[in-house]
Amino acid sequence: MSCEHTQEHLTAYLEGELEDAAGSAIRGHLRTCDGCRQLAADEAALRDGLRAMPSVDPPVSLWAGVQAKLALAEVADAERPSWRRAMARWAPVARTRAVGFGAALAAAAVMVVWWRTHLPAVEAPPPVAIHEVAAPGIVPTPPPEPPTPIVVHSRQSPSPDDVTAELDAEAAQITAEYERTVNDLVERAGEAKWTDAQRTAFTTRVGELRGAAARATIGRPRQRALRTLIRYVETAVTRDEVALADTGGQP
């Protein structure tokens, strides 16, 4: 894992949008690279600071200035002759049609060149069979019998029940792997140096996401719910690890 690749996917990693394997690779790189770890800390602090900033409403005078400019433009348009207004309306359409016609002409030229260079070879006409006429008194030899066709037995396709069972088993295996990942991450989160309020908020959110995963339909819906839970826990653990790395391991 290079620094360039890590920095390209750093934002997605901090937002918890990466899959398990990609997130684990970037997390391992951050453990050993001081420069990338500092960038991750700076970006996390910047994003948190921006989210904490209050929303700013535009001043009332801004819309008044926009309305004044629109009014001046309408007055100027009304003072122009009608034929100039018509030209202004049709000029973009004419340019668009001209570009479209030129593109169609170029495409036609390319097709003609391709067709001329890829003409199929003219096949020679099949040879004319010449039937010999037997001389009087000579019995012609009958033609040989055609060979008996060989019957090829196709392989029997698997039963639909077997395919369905295999797909169900694969889905169950993926779900179980997600659940193991969740348990590992939650166990790692138990070692985080959090305050009581942070620990309570984290535990409450994990319980809500676990409940949503348990209520989801078995299969892809439950897998999506488990991935959401994994991203949340992974983001929380990553922020704690980055903070500890910046403070030298002191909470």
PDB file of C-alpha atoms in Angstrom:
ATOM      1  CA  MET A   1       0.000   0.000   0.000  1.00  0.00           C
ATOM      2  CA  SER A   2       1.638   3.260  -1.147  1.00  0.00           C
ATOM      3  CA  CYS A   3       1.192   6.762   0.298  1.00  0.00           C
ATOM      4  CA  GLU A   4      -0.308   7.964  -2.994  1.00  0.00           C
ATOM      5  CA  HIS A   5      -2.990   5.251  -2.983  1.00  0.00           C
ATOM      6  CA  THR A   6      -3.727   5.868   0.699  1.00  0.00           C
ATOM      7  CA  GLN A   7      -4.146   9.620   0.217  1.00  0.00           C
ATOM      8  CA  GLU A   8      -6.448   9.112  -2.791  1.00  0.00           C
ATOM      9  CA  HIS A   9      -8.829   6.954  -0.695  1.00  0.00           C
ATOM     10  CA  LEU A  10      -8.361   8.720   2.646  1.00  0.00           C
ATOM     11  CA  THR A  11     -11.657  10.628   2.543  1.00  0.00           C
ATOM     12  CA  ALA A  12     -13.653   7.508   1.668  1.00  0.00           C
ATOM     13  CA  TYR A  13     -11.883   5.630   4.468  1.00  0.00           C
ATOM     14  CA  LEU A  14     -12.689   8.284   7.079  1.00  0.00           C
ATOM     15  CA  GLU A  15     -16.321   8.297   5.927  1.00  0.00           C
ATOM     16  CA  GLY A  16     -16.490   4.498   6.274  1.00  0.00           C
ATOM     17  CA  GLU A  17     -17.258   3.965   2.574  1.00  0.00           C
ATOM     18  CA  LEU A  18     -14.543   1.371   1.825  1.00  0.00           C
ATOM     19  CA  GLU A  19     -15.002  -2.381   1.896  1.00  0.00           C
ATOM     20  CA  ASP A  20     -13.419  -4.471   4.632  1.00  0.00           C
ATOM     21  CA  ALA A  21     -10.260  -5.457   2.729  1.00  0.00           C
ATOM     22  CA  ALA A  22      -9.533  -1.944   1.410  1.00  0.00           C
ATOM     23  CA  GLY A  23     -10.219  -0.336   4.789  1.00  0.00           C
ATOM     24  CA  SER A  24      -7.944  -2.827   6.567  1.00  0.00           C
ATOM     25  CA  ALA A  25      -5.095  -2.131   4.098  1.00  0.00           C
ATOM     26  CA  ILE A  26      -5.322   1.651   4.596  1.00  0.00           C
ATOM     27  CA  ARG A  27      -5.592   1.244   8.377  1.00  0.00           C
ATOM     28  CA  GLY A  28      -2.426  -0.854   8.360  1.00  0.00           C
ATOM     29  CA  HIS A  29      -0.599   1.802   6.306  1.00  0.00           C
ATOM     30  CA  LEU A  30      -1.668   4.551   8.746  1.00  0.00           C
ATOM     31  CA  ARG A  31      -0.143   2.571  11.616  1.00  0.00           C
ATOM     32  CA  THR A  32       3.320   2.731  10.019  1.00  0.00           C
ATOM     33  CA  CYS A  33       3.320   6.036   8.051  1.00  0.00           C
ATOM     34  CA  ASP A  34       3.562   9.230  10.119  1.00  0.00           C
ATOM     35  CA  GLY A  35       2.880  11.503   7.137  1.00  0.00           C
ATOM     36  CA  CYS A  36      -0.352   9.798   6.066  1.00  0.00           C
ATOM     37  CA  ARG A  37      -1.481   9.509   9.690  1.00  0.00           C
ATOM     38  CA  GLN A  38      -1.007  13.269  10.099  1.00  0.00           C
ATOM     39  CA  LEU A  39      -3.002  13.915   6.922  1.00  0.00           C
ATOM     40  CA  ALA A  40      -5.789  11.687   8.237  1.00  0.00           C
ATOM     41  CA  ALA A  41      -5.848  13.589  11.531  1.00  0.00           C
ATOM     42  CA  ASP A  42      -5.893  16.969   9.766  1.00  0.00           C
ATOM     43  CA  GLU A  43      -8.704  15.943   7.419  1.00  0.00           C
ATOM     44  CA  ALA A  44     -10.794  14.490  10.256  1.00  0.00           C
ATOM     45  CA  ALA A  45     -10.321  17.676  12.313  1.00  0.00           C
ATOM     46  CA  LEU A  46     -11.186  19.873   9.317  1.00  0.00           C
ATOM     47  CA  ARG A  47     -14.342  17.899   8.549  1.00  0.00           C
ATOM     48  CA  ASP A  48     -15.463  17.952  12.175  1.00  0.00           C
ATOM     49  CA  GLY A  49     -14.801  21.690  12.394  1.00  0.00           C
ATOM     50  CA  LEU A  50     -16.795  22.400   9.235  1.00  0.00           C
ATOM     51  CA  ARG A  51     -19.705  20.327  10.489  1.00  0.00           C
ATOM     52  CA  ALA A  52     -19.675  22.228  13.773  1.00  0.00           C
ATOM     53  CA  MET A  53     -19.829  25.646  12.089  1.00  0.00           C
ATOM     54  CA  PRO A  54     -23.237  27.361  12.137  1.00  0.00           C
ATOM     55  CA  SER A  55     -25.101  27.794   8.874  1.00  0.00           C
ATOM     56  CA  VAL A  56     -24.839  31.262   7.275  1.00  0.00           C
ATOM     57  CA  ASP A  57     -27.827  32.841   5.540  1.00  0.00           C
ATOM     58  CA  PRO A  58     -27.125  35.100   2.543  1.00  0.00           C
ATOM     59  CA  PRO A  59     -27.733  38.813   3.156  1.00  0.00           C
ATOM     60  CA  VAL A  60     -31.014  40.330   1.995  1.00  0.00           C
ATOM     61  CA  SER A  61     -29.152  42.784  -0.238  1.00  0.00           C
ATOM     62  CA  LEU A  62     -27.769  39.910  -2.321  1.00  0.00           C
ATOM     63  CA  TRP A  63     -31.163  38.976  -3.800  1.00  0.00           C
ATOM     64  CA  ALA A  64     -31.979  42.667  -4.310  1.00  0.00           C
ATOM     65  CA  GLY A  65     -28.813  43.066  -6.379  1.00  0.00           C
ATOM     66  CA  VAL A  66     -29.659  39.981  -8.451  1.00  0.00           C
ATOM     67  CA  GLN A  67     -33.153  41.338  -9.140  1.00  0.00           C
ATOM     68  CA  ALA A  68     -31.712  44.691 -10.204  1.00  0.00           C
ATOM     69  CA  LYS A  69     -29.334  43.019 -12.679  1.00  0.00           C
ATOM     70  CA  LEU A  70     -32.188  40.925 -14.097  1.00  0.00           C
ATOM     71  CA  ALA A  71     -34.303  44.051 -14.547  1.00  0.00           C
ATOM     72  CA  LEU A  72     -31.498  45.845 -16.416  1.00  0.00           C
ATOM     73  CA  ALA A  73     -31.050  42.820 -18.691  1.00  0.00           C
ATOM     74  CA  GLU A  74     -34.788  42.737 -19.491  1.00  0.00           C
ATOM     75  CA  VAL A  75     -34.809  46.460 -20.307  1.00  0.00           C
ATOM     76  CA  ALA A  76     -31.802  46.061 -22.607  1.00  0.00           C
ATOM     77  CA  ASP A  77     -33.456  43.075 -24.326  1.00  0.00           C
ATOM     78  CA  ALA A  78     -36.665  45.065 -24.860  1.00  0.00           C
ATOM     79  CA  GLU A  79     -34.767  47.929 -26.534  1.00  0.00           C
ATOM     80  CA  ARG A  80     -33.153  45.636 -29.125  1.00  0.00           C
ATOM     81  CA  PRO A  81     -34.846  45.191 -32.525  1.00  0.00           C
ATOM     82  CA  SER A  82     -37.028  42.137 -32.908  1.00  0.00           C
ATOM     83  CA  TRP A  83     -34.769  40.583 -35.530  1.00  0.00           C
ATOM     84  CA  ARG A  84     -31.813  40.763 -33.105  1.00  0.00           C
ATOM     85  CA  ARG A  85     -33.849  39.036 -30.411  1.00  0.00           C
ATOM     86  CA  ALA A  86     -34.795  36.313 -32.903  1.00  0.00           C
ATOM     87  CA  MET A  87     -31.152  35.878 -33.917  1.00  0.00           C
ATOM     88  CA  ALA A  88     -30.126  35.627 -30.266  1.00  0.00           C
ATOM     89  CA  ARG A  89     -32.721  32.895 -29.658  1.00  0.00           C
ATOM     90  CA  TRP A  90     -31.862  30.849 -32.756  1.00  0.00           C
ATOM     91  CA  ALA A  91     -28.071  31.198 -32.709  1.00  0.00           C
ATOM     92  CA  PRO A  92     -27.493  28.453 -30.056  1.00  0.00           C
ATOM     93  CA  VAL A  93     -29.882  26.121 -31.875  1.00  0.00           C
ATOM     94  CA  ALA A  94     -28.131  26.731 -35.191  1.00  0.00           C
ATOM     95  CA  ARG A  95     -24.711  26.072 -33.663  1.00  0.00           C
ATOM     96  CA  THR A  96     -25.960  22.871 -32.054  1.00  0.00           C
ATOM     97  CA  ARG A  97     -27.442  21.611 -35.320  1.00  0.00           C
ATOM     98  CA  ALA A  98     -24.276  22.510 -37.226  1.00  0.00           C
ATOM     99  CA  VAL A  99     -22.162  20.567 -34.742  1.00  0.00           C
ATOM    100  CA  GLY A 100     -24.556  17.629 -34.923  1.00  0.00           C
ATOM    101  CA  PHE A 101     -24.504  17.631 -38.743  1.00  0.00           C
ATOM    102  CA  GLY A 102     -20.699  17.760 -38.759  1.00  0.00           C
ATOM    103  CA  ALA A 103     -20.497  14.876 -36.310  1.00  0.00           C
ATOM    104  CA  ALA A 104     -22.933  12.812 -38.379  1.00  0.00           C
ATOM    105  CA  LEU A 105     -20.924  13.547 -41.554  1.00  0.00           C
ATOM    106  CA  ALA A 106     -17.675  12.512 -39.857  1.00  0.00           C
ATOM    107  CA  ALA A 107     -19.290   9.322 -38.567  1.00  0.00           C
ATOM    108  CA  ALA A 108     -20.566   8.496 -42.054  1.00  0.00           C
ATOM    109  CA  ALA A 109     -17.077   9.003 -43.499  1.00  0.00           C
ATOM    110  CA  VAL A 110     -15.568   6.701 -40.878  1.00  0.00           C
ATOM    111  CA  MET A 111     -18.185   4.042 -41.636  1.00  0.00           C
ATOM    112  CA  VAL A 112     -17.454   4.222 -45.373  1.00  0.00           C
ATOM    113  CA  VAL A 113     -13.716   3.848 -44.806  1.00  0.00           C
ATOM    114  CA  TRP A 114     -14.274   0.942 -42.401  1.00  0.00           C
ATOM    115  CA  TRP A 115     -16.660  -0.747 -44.826  1.00  0.00           C
ATOM    116  CA  ARG A 116     -14.182  -0.459 -47.721  1.00  0.00           C
ATOM    117  CA  THR A 117     -11.315  -1.869 -45.641  1.00  0.00           C
ATOM    118  CA  HIS A 118     -13.396  -4.720 -44.209  1.00  0.00           C
ATOM    119  CA  LEU A 119     -15.163  -5.967 -47.326  1.00  0.00           C
ATOM    120  CA  PRO A 120     -15.630  -9.725 -47.096  1.00  0.00           C
ATOM    121  CA  ALA A 121     -13.647 -11.787 -49.548  1.00  0.00           C
ATOM    122  CA  VAL A 122     -15.670 -12.893 -52.549  1.00  0.00           C
ATOM    123  CA  GLU A 123     -16.091 -16.614 -52.320  1.00  0.00           C
ATOM    124  CA  ALA A 124     -15.602 -18.712 -55.414  1.00  0.00           C
ATOM    125  CA  PRO A 125     -18.751 -20.373 -56.736  1.00  0.00           C
ATOM    126  CA  PRO A 126     -19.120 -24.003 -55.724  1.00  0.00           C
ATOM    127  CA  PRO A 127     -17.845 -26.480 -58.322  1.00  0.00           C
ATOM    128  CA  VAL A 128     -20.434 -27.899 -60.645  1.00  0.00           C
ATOM    129  CA  ALA A 129     -20.870 -31.614 -60.151  1.00  0.00           C
ATOM    130  CA  ILE A 130     -20.419 -33.570 -63.405  1.00  0.00           C
ATOM    131  CA  HIS A 131     -22.442 -36.757 -63.501  1.00  0.00           C
ATOM    132  CA  GLU A 132     -20.990 -39.459 -65.702  1.00  0.00           C
ATOM    133  CA  VAL A 133     -23.402 -41.322 -67.949  1.00  0.00           C
ATOM    134  CA  ALA A 134     -22.909 -45.051 -67.801  1.00  0.00           C
ATOM    135  CA  ALA A 135     -22.298 -46.786 -71.090  1.00  0.00           C
ATOM    136  CA  PRO A 136     -25.038 -49.115 -72.358  1.00  0.00           C
ATOM    137  CA  GLY A 137     -24.899 -52.550 -70.796  1.00  0.00           C
ATOM    138  CA  ILE A 138     -22.837 -51.411 -67.796  1.00  0.00           C
ATOM    139  CA  VAL A 139     -24.597 -51.240 -64.450  1.00  0.00           C
ATOM    140  CA  PRO A 140     -23.498 -48.131 -62.562  1.00  0.00           C
ATOM    141  CA  THR A 141     -22.071 -48.595 -59.091  1.00  0.00           C
ATOM    142  CA  PRO A 142     -24.465 -47.249 -56.444  1.00  0.00           C
ATOM    143  CA  PRO A 143     -23.096 -44.405 -54.314  1.00  0.00           C
ATOM    144  CA  PRO A 144     -21.820 -45.346 -50.852  1.00  0.00           C
ATOM    145  CA  GLU A 145     -24.227 -45.003 -47.969  1.00  0.00           C
ATOM    146  CA  PRO A 146     -23.761 -41.960 -45.759  1.00  0.00           C
ATOM    147  CA  PRO A 147     -22.054 -42.650 -42.419  1.00  0.00           C
ATOM    148  CA  THR A 148     -24.265 -43.147 -39.414  1.00  0.00           C
ATOM    149  CA  PRO A 149     -24.419 -39.924 -37.394  1.00  0.00           C
ATOM    150  CA  ILE A 150     -22.840 -40.048 -33.957  1.00  0.00           C
ATOM    151  CA  VAL A 151     -25.266 -39.142 -31.198  1.00  0.00           C
ATOM    152  CA  VAL A 152     -23.632 -36.820 -28.667  1.00  0.00           C
ATOM    153  CA  HIS A 153     -25.300 -36.946 -25.286  1.00  0.00           C
ATOM    154  CA  SER A 154     -25.298 -33.549 -23.573  1.00  0.00           C
ATOM    155  CA  ARG A 155     -24.265 -33.349 -19.953  1.00  0.00           C
ATOM    156  CA  GLN A 156     -27.209 -33.204 -17.636  1.00  0.00           C
ATOM    157  CA  SER A 157     -27.678 -29.723 -16.216  1.00  0.00           C
ATOM    158  CA  PRO A 158     -27.706 -29.404 -12.441  1.00  0.00           C
ATOM    159  CA  SER A 159     -31.014 -29.336 -10.687  1.00  0.00           C
ATOM    160  CA  PRO A 160     -32.409 -25.889  -9.837  1.00  0.00           C
ATOM    161  CA  ASP A 161     -32.749 -27.000  -6.241  1.00  0.00           C
ATOM    162  CA  ASP A 162     -28.999 -27.713  -6.078  1.00  0.00           C
ATOM    163  CA  VAL A 163     -28.146 -24.239  -7.445  1.00  0.00           C
ATOM    164  CA  THR A 164     -30.527 -22.544  -5.016  1.00  0.00           C
ATOM    165  CA  ALA A 165     -29.051 -24.420  -2.076  1.00  0.00           C
ATOM    166  CA  GLU A 166     -25.531 -23.458  -3.149  1.00  0.00           C
ATOM    167  CA  LEU A 167     -26.477 -19.775  -3.440  1.00  0.00           C
ATOM    168  CA  ASP A 168     -28.169 -19.835  -0.030  1.00  0.00           C
ATOM    169  CA  ALA A 169     -25.098 -21.413   1.525  1.00  0.00           C
ATOM    170  CA  GLU A 170     -22.837 -18.791  -0.032  1.00  0.00           C
ATOM    171  CA  ALA A 171     -25.074 -15.947   1.222  1.00  0.00           C
ATOM    172  CA  ALA A 172     -25.098 -17.437   4.719  1.00  0.00           C
ATOM    173  CA  GLN A 173     -21.297 -17.681   4.670  1.00  0.00           C
ATOM    174  CA  ILE A 174     -20.949 -14.008   3.677  1.00  0.00           C
ATOM    175  CA  THR A 175     -23.380 -12.943   6.408  1.00  0.00           C
ATOM    176  CA  ALA A 176     -21.472 -14.957   9.002  1.00  0.00           C
ATOM    177  CA  GLU A 177     -18.205 -13.330   7.903  1.00  0.00           C
ATOM    178  CA  TYR A 178     -19.769  -9.874   8.316  1.00  0.00           C
ATOM    179  CA  GLU A 179     -20.972 -10.791  11.803  1.00  0.00           C
ATOM    180  CA  ARG A 180     -17.480 -11.973  12.781  1.00  0.00           C
ATOM    181  CA  THR A 181     -16.046  -8.696  11.522  1.00  0.00           C
ATOM    182  CA  VAL A 182     -18.575  -6.741  13.604  1.00  0.00           C
ATOM    183  CA  ASN A 183     -17.671  -8.692  16.736  1.00  0.00           C
ATOM    184  CA  ASP A 184     -13.933  -8.122  16.185  1.00  0.00           C
ATOM    185  CA  LEU A 185     -14.393  -4.377  15.661  1.00  0.00           C
ATOM    186  CA  VAL A 186     -16.655  -4.004  18.699  1.00  0.00           C
ATOM    187  CA  GLU A 187     -14.085  -5.870  20.767  1.00  0.00           C
ATOM    188  CA  ARG A 188     -11.375  -3.462  19.564  1.00  0.00           C
ATOM    189  CA  ALA A 189     -13.646  -0.530  20.358  1.00  0.00           C
ATOM    190  CA  GLY A 190     -13.803  -1.743  23.951  1.00  0.00           C
ATOM    191  CA  GLU A 191     -10.103  -0.810  24.255  1.00  0.00           C
ATOM    192  CA  ALA A 192     -10.669   2.787  23.093  1.00  0.00           C
ATOM    193  CA  LYS A 193      -9.886   5.623  25.540  1.00  0.00           C
ATOM    194  CA  TRP A 194     -13.294   7.304  25.454  1.00  0.00           C
ATOM    195  CA  THR A 195     -15.231   9.346  27.939  1.00  0.00           C
ATOM    196  CA  ASP A 196     -18.355   7.915  29.538  1.00  0.00           C
ATOM    197  CA  ALA A 197     -20.567  10.029  27.266  1.00  0.00           C
ATOM    198  CA  GLN A 198     -18.728   8.859  24.162  1.00  0.00           C
ATOM    199  CA  ARG A 199     -18.901   5.238  25.305  1.00  0.00           C
ATOM    200  CA  THR A 200     -22.648   5.523  25.975  1.00  0.00           C
ATOM    201  CA  ALA A 201     -23.324   7.130  22.588  1.00  0.00           C
ATOM    202  CA  PHE A 202     -21.254   4.474  20.830  1.00  0.00           C
ATOM    203  CA  THR A 203     -23.001   1.590  22.646  1.00  0.00           C
ATOM    204  CA  THR A 204     -26.443   3.034  21.920  1.00  0.00           C
ATOM    205  CA  ARG A 205     -25.716   3.469  18.224  1.00  0.00           C
ATOM    206  CA  VAL A 206     -24.241  -0.031  17.908  1.00  0.00           C
ATOM    207  CA  GLY A 207     -27.343  -1.474  19.566  1.00  0.00           C
ATOM    208  CA  GLU A 208     -29.603   0.360  17.118  1.00  0.00           C
ATOM    209  CA  LEU A 209     -27.630  -0.869  14.101  1.00  0.00           C
ATOM    210  CA  ARG A 210     -27.537  -4.432  15.437  1.00  0.00           C
ATOM    211  CA  GLY A 211     -31.294  -4.350  15.881  1.00  0.00           C
ATOM    212  CA  ALA A 212     -31.761  -3.089  12.314  1.00  0.00           C
ATOM    213  CA  ALA A 213     -29.561  -5.906  11.019  1.00  0.00           C
ATOM    214  CA  ALA A 214     -31.497  -8.511  13.021  1.00  0.00           C
ATOM    215  CA  ARG A 215     -34.806  -7.237  11.662  1.00  0.00           C
ATOM    216  CA  ALA A 216     -33.575  -7.142   8.045  1.00  0.00           C
ATOM    217  CA  THR A 217     -34.503  -9.942   5.675  1.00  0.00           C
ATOM    218  CA  ILE A 218     -31.946 -12.745   5.425  1.00  0.00           C
ATOM    219  CA  GLY A 219     -29.719 -12.261   2.407  1.00  0.00           C
ATOM    220  CA  ARG A 220     -28.644  -9.014   0.775  1.00  0.00           C
ATOM    221  CA  PRO A 221     -30.777  -6.718   3.017  1.00  0.00           C
ATOM    222  CA  ARG A 222     -29.136  -8.108   6.158  1.00  0.00           C
ATOM    223  CA  GLN A 223     -25.702  -7.907   4.545  1.00  0.00           C
ATOM    224  CA  ARG A 224     -26.279  -4.231   3.707  1.00  0.00           C
ATOM    225  CA  ALA A 225     -27.325  -3.545   7.321  1.00  0.00           C
ATOM    226  CA  LEU A 226     -24.204  -5.310   8.629  1.00  0.00           C
ATOM    227  CA  ARG A 227     -21.976  -3.311   6.262  1.00  0.00           C
ATOM    228  CA  THR A 228     -23.495  -0.099   7.654  1.00  0.00           C
ATOM    229  CA  LEU A 229     -22.695  -1.297  11.179  1.00  0.00           C
ATOM    230  CA  ILE A 230     -19.129  -2.200  10.156  1.00  0.00           C
ATOM    231  CA  ARG A 231     -18.533   1.238   8.623  1.00  0.00           C
ATOM    232  CA  TYR A 232     -19.791   2.979  11.756  1.00  0.00           C
ATOM    233  CA  VAL A 233     -17.643   0.967  14.177  1.00  0.00           C
ATOM    234  CA  GLU A 234     -14.613   1.148  11.879  1.00  0.00           C
ATOM    235  CA  THR A 235     -14.878   4.948  11.640  1.00  0.00           C
ATOM    236  CA  ALA A 236     -15.189   5.300  15.414  1.00  0.00           C
ATOM    237  CA  VAL A 237     -12.172   3.040  16.058  1.00  0.00           C
ATOM    238  CA  THR A 238     -10.096   4.795  13.379  1.00  0.00           C
ATOM    239  CA  ARG A 239     -10.727   8.228  14.851  1.00  0.00           C
ATOM    240  CA  ASP A 240      -9.640   6.981  18.278  1.00  0.00           C
ATOM    241  CA  GLU A 241      -6.463   5.393  16.870  1.00  0.00           C
ATOM    242  CA  VAL A 242      -5.537   8.561  14.951  1.00  0.00           C
ATOM    243  CA  ALA A 243      -6.120  10.667  18.078  1.00  0.00           C
ATOM    244  CA  LEU A 244      -3.962   8.342  20.198  1.00  0.00           C
ATOM    245  CA  ALA A 245      -1.185   8.390  17.585  1.00  0.00           C
ATOM    246  CA  ASP A 246      -1.148  12.210  17.635  1.00  0.00           C
ATOM    247  CA  THR A 247      -0.971  12.371  21.447  1.00  0.00           C
ATOM    248  CA  GLY A 248       1.685   9.677  21.743  1.00  0.00           C
ATOM    249  CA  GLY A 249      -0.723   7.093  23.175  1.00  0.00           C
ATOM    250  CA  GLN A 250      -1.984   9.337  26.000  1.00  0.00           C
ATOM    251  CA  PRO A 251      -5.826   9.610  26.262  1.00  0.00           C
TER     252      PRO A 251
END
